[in-house]
Coordinates of C-alpha atoms and ligand atoms in Angstrom, one line a residue:
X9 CA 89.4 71.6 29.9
X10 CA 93.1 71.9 30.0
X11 CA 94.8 70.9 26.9
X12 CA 97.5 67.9 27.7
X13 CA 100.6 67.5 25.4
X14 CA 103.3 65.2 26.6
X15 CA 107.1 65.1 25.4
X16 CA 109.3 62.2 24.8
X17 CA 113.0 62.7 23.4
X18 CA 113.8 59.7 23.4
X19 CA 110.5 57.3 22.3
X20 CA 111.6 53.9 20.7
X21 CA 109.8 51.0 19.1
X22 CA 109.3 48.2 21.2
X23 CA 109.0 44.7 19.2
X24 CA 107.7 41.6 21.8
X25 CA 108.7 38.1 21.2
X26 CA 108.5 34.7 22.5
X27 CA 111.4 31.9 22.3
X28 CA 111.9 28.3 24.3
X29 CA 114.9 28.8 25.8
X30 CA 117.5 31.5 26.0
X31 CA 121.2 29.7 25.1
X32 CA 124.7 30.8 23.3
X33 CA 125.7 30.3 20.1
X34 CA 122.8 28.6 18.8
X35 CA 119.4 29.9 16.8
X36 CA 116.8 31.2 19.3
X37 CA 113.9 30.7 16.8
X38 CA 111.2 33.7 17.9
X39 CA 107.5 33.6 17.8
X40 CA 106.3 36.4 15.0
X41 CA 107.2 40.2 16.9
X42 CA 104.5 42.1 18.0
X43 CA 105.0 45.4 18.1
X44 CA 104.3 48.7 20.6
X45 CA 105.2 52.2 20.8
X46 CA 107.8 53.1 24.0
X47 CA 108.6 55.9 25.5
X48 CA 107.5 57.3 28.8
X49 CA 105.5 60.6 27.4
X50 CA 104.4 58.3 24.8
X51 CA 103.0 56.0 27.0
X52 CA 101.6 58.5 29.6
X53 CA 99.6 60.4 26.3
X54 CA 98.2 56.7 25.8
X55 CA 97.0 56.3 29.1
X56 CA 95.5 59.7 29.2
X57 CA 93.8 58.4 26.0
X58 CA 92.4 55.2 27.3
X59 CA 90.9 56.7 30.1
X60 CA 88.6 58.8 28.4
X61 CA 91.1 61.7 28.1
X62 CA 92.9 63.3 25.3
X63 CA 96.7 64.3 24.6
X64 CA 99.1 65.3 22.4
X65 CA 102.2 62.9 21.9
X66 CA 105.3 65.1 20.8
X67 CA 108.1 63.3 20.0
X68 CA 111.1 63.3 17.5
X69 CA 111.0 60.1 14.6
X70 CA 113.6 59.2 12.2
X71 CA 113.7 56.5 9.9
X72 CA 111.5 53.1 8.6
X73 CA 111.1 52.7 12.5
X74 CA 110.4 56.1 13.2
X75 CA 107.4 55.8 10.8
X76 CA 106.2 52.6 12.2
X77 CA 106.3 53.9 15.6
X78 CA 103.9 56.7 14.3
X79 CA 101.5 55.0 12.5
X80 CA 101.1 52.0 15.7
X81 CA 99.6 55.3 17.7
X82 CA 97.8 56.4 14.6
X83 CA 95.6 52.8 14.9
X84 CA 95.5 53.4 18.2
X85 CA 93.6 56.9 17.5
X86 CA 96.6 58.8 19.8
X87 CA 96.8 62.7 18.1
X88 CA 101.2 62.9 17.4
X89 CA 102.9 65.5 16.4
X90 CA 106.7 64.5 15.4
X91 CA 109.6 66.0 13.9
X92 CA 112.2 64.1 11.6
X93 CA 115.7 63.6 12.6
X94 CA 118.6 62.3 11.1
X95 CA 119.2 59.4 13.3
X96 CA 116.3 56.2 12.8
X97 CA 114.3 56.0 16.1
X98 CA 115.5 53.1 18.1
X99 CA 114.1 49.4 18.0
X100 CA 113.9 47.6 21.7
X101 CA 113.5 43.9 22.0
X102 CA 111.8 42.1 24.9
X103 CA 111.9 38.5 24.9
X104 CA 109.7 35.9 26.7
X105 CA 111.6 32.8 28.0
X106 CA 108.8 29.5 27.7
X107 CA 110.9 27.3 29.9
X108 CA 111.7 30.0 32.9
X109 CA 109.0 32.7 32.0
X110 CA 111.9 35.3 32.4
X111 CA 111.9 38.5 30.6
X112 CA 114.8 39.5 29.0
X113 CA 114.4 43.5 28.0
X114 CA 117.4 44.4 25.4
X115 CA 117.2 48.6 25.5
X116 CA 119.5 50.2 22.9
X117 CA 120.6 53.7 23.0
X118 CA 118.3 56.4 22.5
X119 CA 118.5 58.3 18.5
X120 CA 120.5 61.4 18.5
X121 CA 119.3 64.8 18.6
X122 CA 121.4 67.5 16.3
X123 CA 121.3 71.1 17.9
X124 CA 118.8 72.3 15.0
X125 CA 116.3 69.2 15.6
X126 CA 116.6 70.0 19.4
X127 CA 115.9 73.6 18.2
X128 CA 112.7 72.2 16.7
X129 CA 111.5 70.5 19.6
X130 CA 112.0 74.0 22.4
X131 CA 110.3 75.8 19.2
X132 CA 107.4 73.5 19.2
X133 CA 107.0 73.8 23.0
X134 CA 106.7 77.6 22.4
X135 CA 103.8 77.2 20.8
X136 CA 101.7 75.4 23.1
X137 CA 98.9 77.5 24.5
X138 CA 99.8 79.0 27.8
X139 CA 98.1 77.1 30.9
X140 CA 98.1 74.3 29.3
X141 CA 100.1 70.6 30.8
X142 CA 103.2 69.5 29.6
X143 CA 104.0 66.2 30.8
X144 CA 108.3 65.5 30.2
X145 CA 108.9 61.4 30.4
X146 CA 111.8 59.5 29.7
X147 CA 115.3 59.6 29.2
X148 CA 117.6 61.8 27.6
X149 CA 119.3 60.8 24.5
X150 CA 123.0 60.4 24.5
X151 CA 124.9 63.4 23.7
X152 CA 122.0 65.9 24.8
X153 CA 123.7 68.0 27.5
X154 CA 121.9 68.5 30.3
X155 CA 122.1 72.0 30.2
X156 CA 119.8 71.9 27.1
X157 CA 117.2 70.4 28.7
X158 CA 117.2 73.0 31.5
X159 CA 116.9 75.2 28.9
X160 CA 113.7 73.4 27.0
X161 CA 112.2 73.6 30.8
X162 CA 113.0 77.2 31.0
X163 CA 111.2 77.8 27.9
X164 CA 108.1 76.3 29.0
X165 CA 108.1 78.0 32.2
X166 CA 108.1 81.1 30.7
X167 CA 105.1 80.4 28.3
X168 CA 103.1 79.5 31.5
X169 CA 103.2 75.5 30.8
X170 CA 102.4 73.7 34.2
X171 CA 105.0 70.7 33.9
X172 CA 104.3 67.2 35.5
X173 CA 107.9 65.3 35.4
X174 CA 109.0 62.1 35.7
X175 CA 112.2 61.0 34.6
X176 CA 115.5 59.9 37.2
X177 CA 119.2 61.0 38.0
X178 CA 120.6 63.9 36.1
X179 CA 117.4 64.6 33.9
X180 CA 115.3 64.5 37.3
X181 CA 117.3 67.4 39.3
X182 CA 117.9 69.6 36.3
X183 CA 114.3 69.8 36.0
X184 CA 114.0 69.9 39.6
X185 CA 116.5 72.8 40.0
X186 CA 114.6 74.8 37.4
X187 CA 111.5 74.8 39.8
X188 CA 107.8 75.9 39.5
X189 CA 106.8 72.7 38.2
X190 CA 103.2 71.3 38.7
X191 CA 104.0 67.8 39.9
X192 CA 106.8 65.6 39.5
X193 CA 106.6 61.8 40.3
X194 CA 110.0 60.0 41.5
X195 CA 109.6 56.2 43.2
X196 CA 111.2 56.0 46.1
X197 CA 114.6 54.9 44.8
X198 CA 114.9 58.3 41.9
X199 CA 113.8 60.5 45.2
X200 CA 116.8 59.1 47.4
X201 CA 119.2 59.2 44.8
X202 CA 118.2 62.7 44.2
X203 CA 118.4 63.6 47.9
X204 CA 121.9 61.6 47.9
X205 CA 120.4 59.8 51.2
X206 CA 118.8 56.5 51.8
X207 CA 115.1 56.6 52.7
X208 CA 114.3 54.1 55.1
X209 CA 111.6 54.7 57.0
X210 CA 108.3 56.8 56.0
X211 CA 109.5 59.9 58.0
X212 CA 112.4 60.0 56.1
X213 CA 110.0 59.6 52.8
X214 CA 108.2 62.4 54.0
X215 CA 110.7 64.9 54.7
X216 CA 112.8 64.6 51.5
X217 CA 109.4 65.4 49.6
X218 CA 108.4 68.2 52.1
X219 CA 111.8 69.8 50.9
X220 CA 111.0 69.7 47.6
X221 CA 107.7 71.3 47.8
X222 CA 109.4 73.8 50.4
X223 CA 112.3 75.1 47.8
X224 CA 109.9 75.6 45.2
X225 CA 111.3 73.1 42.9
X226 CA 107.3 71.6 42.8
X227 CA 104.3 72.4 43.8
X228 CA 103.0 69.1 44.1
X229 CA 105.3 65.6 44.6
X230 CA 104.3 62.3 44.5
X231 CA 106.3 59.4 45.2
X232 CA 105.4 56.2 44.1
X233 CA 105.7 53.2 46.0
X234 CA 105.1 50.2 44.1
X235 CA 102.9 47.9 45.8
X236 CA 102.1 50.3 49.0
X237 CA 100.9 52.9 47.0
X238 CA 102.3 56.4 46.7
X239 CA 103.1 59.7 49.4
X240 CA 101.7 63.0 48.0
X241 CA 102.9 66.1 49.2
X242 CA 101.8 69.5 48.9
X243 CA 101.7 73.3 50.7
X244 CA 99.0 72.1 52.6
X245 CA 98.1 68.0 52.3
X246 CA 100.6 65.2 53.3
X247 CA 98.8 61.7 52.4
X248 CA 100.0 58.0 51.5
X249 CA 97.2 56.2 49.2
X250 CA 97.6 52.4 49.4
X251 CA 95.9 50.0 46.9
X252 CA 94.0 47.5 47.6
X253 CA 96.2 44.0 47.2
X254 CA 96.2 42.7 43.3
X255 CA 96.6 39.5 41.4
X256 CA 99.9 41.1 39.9
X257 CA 101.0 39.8 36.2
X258 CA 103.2 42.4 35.4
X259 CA 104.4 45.9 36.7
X260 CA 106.0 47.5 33.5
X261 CA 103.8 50.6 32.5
X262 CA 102.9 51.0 36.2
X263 CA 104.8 54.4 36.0
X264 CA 103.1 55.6 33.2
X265 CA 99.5 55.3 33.7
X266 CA 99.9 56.6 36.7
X267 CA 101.4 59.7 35.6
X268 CA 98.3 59.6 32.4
X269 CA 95.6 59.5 35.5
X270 CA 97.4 62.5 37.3
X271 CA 97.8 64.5 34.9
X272 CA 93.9 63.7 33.3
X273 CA 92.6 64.6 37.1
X274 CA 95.1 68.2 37.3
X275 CA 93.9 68.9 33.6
X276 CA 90.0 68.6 35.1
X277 CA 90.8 70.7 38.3
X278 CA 90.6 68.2 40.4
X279 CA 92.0 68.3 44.2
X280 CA 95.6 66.4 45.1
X281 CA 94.1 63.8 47.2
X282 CA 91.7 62.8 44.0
X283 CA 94.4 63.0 41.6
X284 CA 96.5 60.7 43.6
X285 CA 93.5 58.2 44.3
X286 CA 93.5 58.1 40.5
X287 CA 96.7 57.5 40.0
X288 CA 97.5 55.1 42.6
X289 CA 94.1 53.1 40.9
X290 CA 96.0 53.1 37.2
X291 CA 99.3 51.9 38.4
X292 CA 97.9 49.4 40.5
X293 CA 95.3 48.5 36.8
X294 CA 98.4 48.4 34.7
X295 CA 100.2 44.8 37.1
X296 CA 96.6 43.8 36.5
X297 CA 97.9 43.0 32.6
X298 CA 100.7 40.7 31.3
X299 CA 103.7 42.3 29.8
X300 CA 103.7 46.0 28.5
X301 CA 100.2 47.0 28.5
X302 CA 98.5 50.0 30.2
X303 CA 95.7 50.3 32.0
X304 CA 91.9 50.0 31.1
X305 CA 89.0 52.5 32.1
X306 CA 87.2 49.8 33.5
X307 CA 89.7 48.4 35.7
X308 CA 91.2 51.8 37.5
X309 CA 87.3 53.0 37.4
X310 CA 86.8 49.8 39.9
X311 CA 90.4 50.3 42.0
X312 CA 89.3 54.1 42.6
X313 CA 86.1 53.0 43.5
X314 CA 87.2 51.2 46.0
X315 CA 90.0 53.2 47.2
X316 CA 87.7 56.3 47.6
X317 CA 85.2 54.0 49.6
X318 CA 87.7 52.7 51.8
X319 CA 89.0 56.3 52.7
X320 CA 86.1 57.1 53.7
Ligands
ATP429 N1 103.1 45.2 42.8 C1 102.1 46.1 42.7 N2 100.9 45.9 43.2 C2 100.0 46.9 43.2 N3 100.1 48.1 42.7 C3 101.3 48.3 42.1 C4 102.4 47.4 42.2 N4 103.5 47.9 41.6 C5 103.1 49.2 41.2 N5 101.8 49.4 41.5 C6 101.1 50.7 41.3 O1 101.7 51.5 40.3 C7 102.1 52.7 40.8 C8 103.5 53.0 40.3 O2 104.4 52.0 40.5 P1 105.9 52.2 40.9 O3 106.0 52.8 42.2 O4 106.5 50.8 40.8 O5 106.4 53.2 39.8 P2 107.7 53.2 38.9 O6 108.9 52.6 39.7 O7 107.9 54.6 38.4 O8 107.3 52.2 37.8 P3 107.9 52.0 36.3 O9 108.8 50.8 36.5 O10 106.7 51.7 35.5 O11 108.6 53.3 36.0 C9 102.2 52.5 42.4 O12 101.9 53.7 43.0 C10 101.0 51.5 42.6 O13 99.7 52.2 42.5
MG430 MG1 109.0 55.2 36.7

């Protein structure tokens, strides 16, 4: 089967916690953290992992939290591969409100990448085997110049890497504008800021992702549409999956199992409409879960089920 690695630059370690009441000034006395890994490649190779897949995380780590980030996907049996930098990885915070149930998600900047450690990272993409995926996830971190990472793209177009992308804004059209990738997955509001036009009706939806495919900037687009599903475009197919309806909890890590199920259904060959059924099914199994988690085999094996059925 094709070989899966995914790419974060900019992963962090996410620390959940629980107080009674958010207020100034005073003590907010937390419940004891529990910490995750973050980071949208991250978190895609985890999905791939949990349903029945495998993957290779590749992301830079610096410091005490760099090393706890590492060693949370080593329990969870995720293969990494990391590379040191200067600057510690960075420490999110989400906390749980008792008396509103609110979330409050505190996201700190990204750790730097020097030019030699983002050296590392275009070198390390060199050497994955041609052919195989390269999923790119996440943000950039602050002071990378856009311009380098149309050139880390470059370099694994020119080994033969089929690229799956999701990321937004400036990261999003730089990879776009490079071209030839595989898939890339935008929700609806990344693919109208991209366009620079609002996307109102489904037509409209359409069209903007028919151009893509069209210019050659992918060969495959999907975007996502929360609750409704997502639109899949390609040379030939043009489809909207819907879910069934859900007892939602919560949508963070929607995104990124459904990239994990794409990109585990391209890596086994299988056809767009499939890929997207499976995708559509993990997204919709990640709102299943409260707070960050992913989604389960079992549940997305029971959404595509029934999203295969109904199509028919
Ligand atoms: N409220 C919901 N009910 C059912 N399924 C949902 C819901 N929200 C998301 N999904 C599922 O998850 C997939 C991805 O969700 P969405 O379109 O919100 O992506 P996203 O905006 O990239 O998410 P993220 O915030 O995780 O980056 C959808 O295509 C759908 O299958
Ligand atoms: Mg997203």
């Amino acid at each position: 089967m094709t070989q899966i690695f995914t790419l974060t630059l900019s992963p962090s370690l996410d620390s959940a916690t629980t107080t009674a009441k958010i207020y100034p000034e005073g003590k907010l006395r937390c419940t004891t953290p529990i910490f995750e890994p973050g980071g949208g490649g991250i978190n895609v190779a985890r999905a791939v992992v949990y349903l029945g897949g495998q993957a290779n995380a590749i992301f830079p780590i610096g410091g005490p939290t760099g090393e706890h980030l590492k060693e949370l996907l080593d329990r969870e049996g995720i293969h990494t591969e990391t590379l040191r930098t200067q600057d510690w990885t960075r420490q999110n915070l989400h906390v749980h409100a008792d008396n509103s149930g609110e979330q409050f998600r505190f996201v700190m900047p990204g750790a730097r990448l020097n030019e030699a450690e983002f050296d590392q990272l275009v070198e390390r993409v060199h050497q994955i085997p041609a052919g195989s995926i390269l999923v790119i996830s996440g943000s950039l971190p602050p002071g990378t110049a856009i311009e380098k990472l149309t050139y880390l793209m470059q370099q694994a177009q020119a080994v033969g890497l089929q690229c799956i992308v999701d990321s937004s804004g400036e990261a999003l059209k730089a990879c776009l504008d490079v071209g030839g990738l595989a898939l890339v997955k935008p929700n609806q509001n990344e693919l109208s800021a991209l366009i620079g036009r609002p996307l109102d009706n489904p037509d409209d939806l359409r069209t903007a992702a028919q151009e893509l495919v069209q210019r050659g900037a992918a060969e495959r687009v999907v975007v996502s549409l929360g609750p409704q599903g997502a639109l899949a475009v390609d040379r030939h197919h043009c489809v909207q999956i819907v879910p069934p309806p859900v007892k939602k909890m919560s949508t963070v890590g929607a995104g990124d199992s459904m990239v994990g199920a794409m990109t585990l259904k391209l890596a086994q060959g299988a056809d767009l409409i499939d890929t997207v059924r499976f995708g559509v099914a993990a997204g919709s199994a990640a709102t299943l879960n409260l707070g960050t988690r992913l989604c389960s085999l079992e549940d997305t094996q029971r959404l595509y089920n029934y999203i295969c059925k109904s199509s028919q």
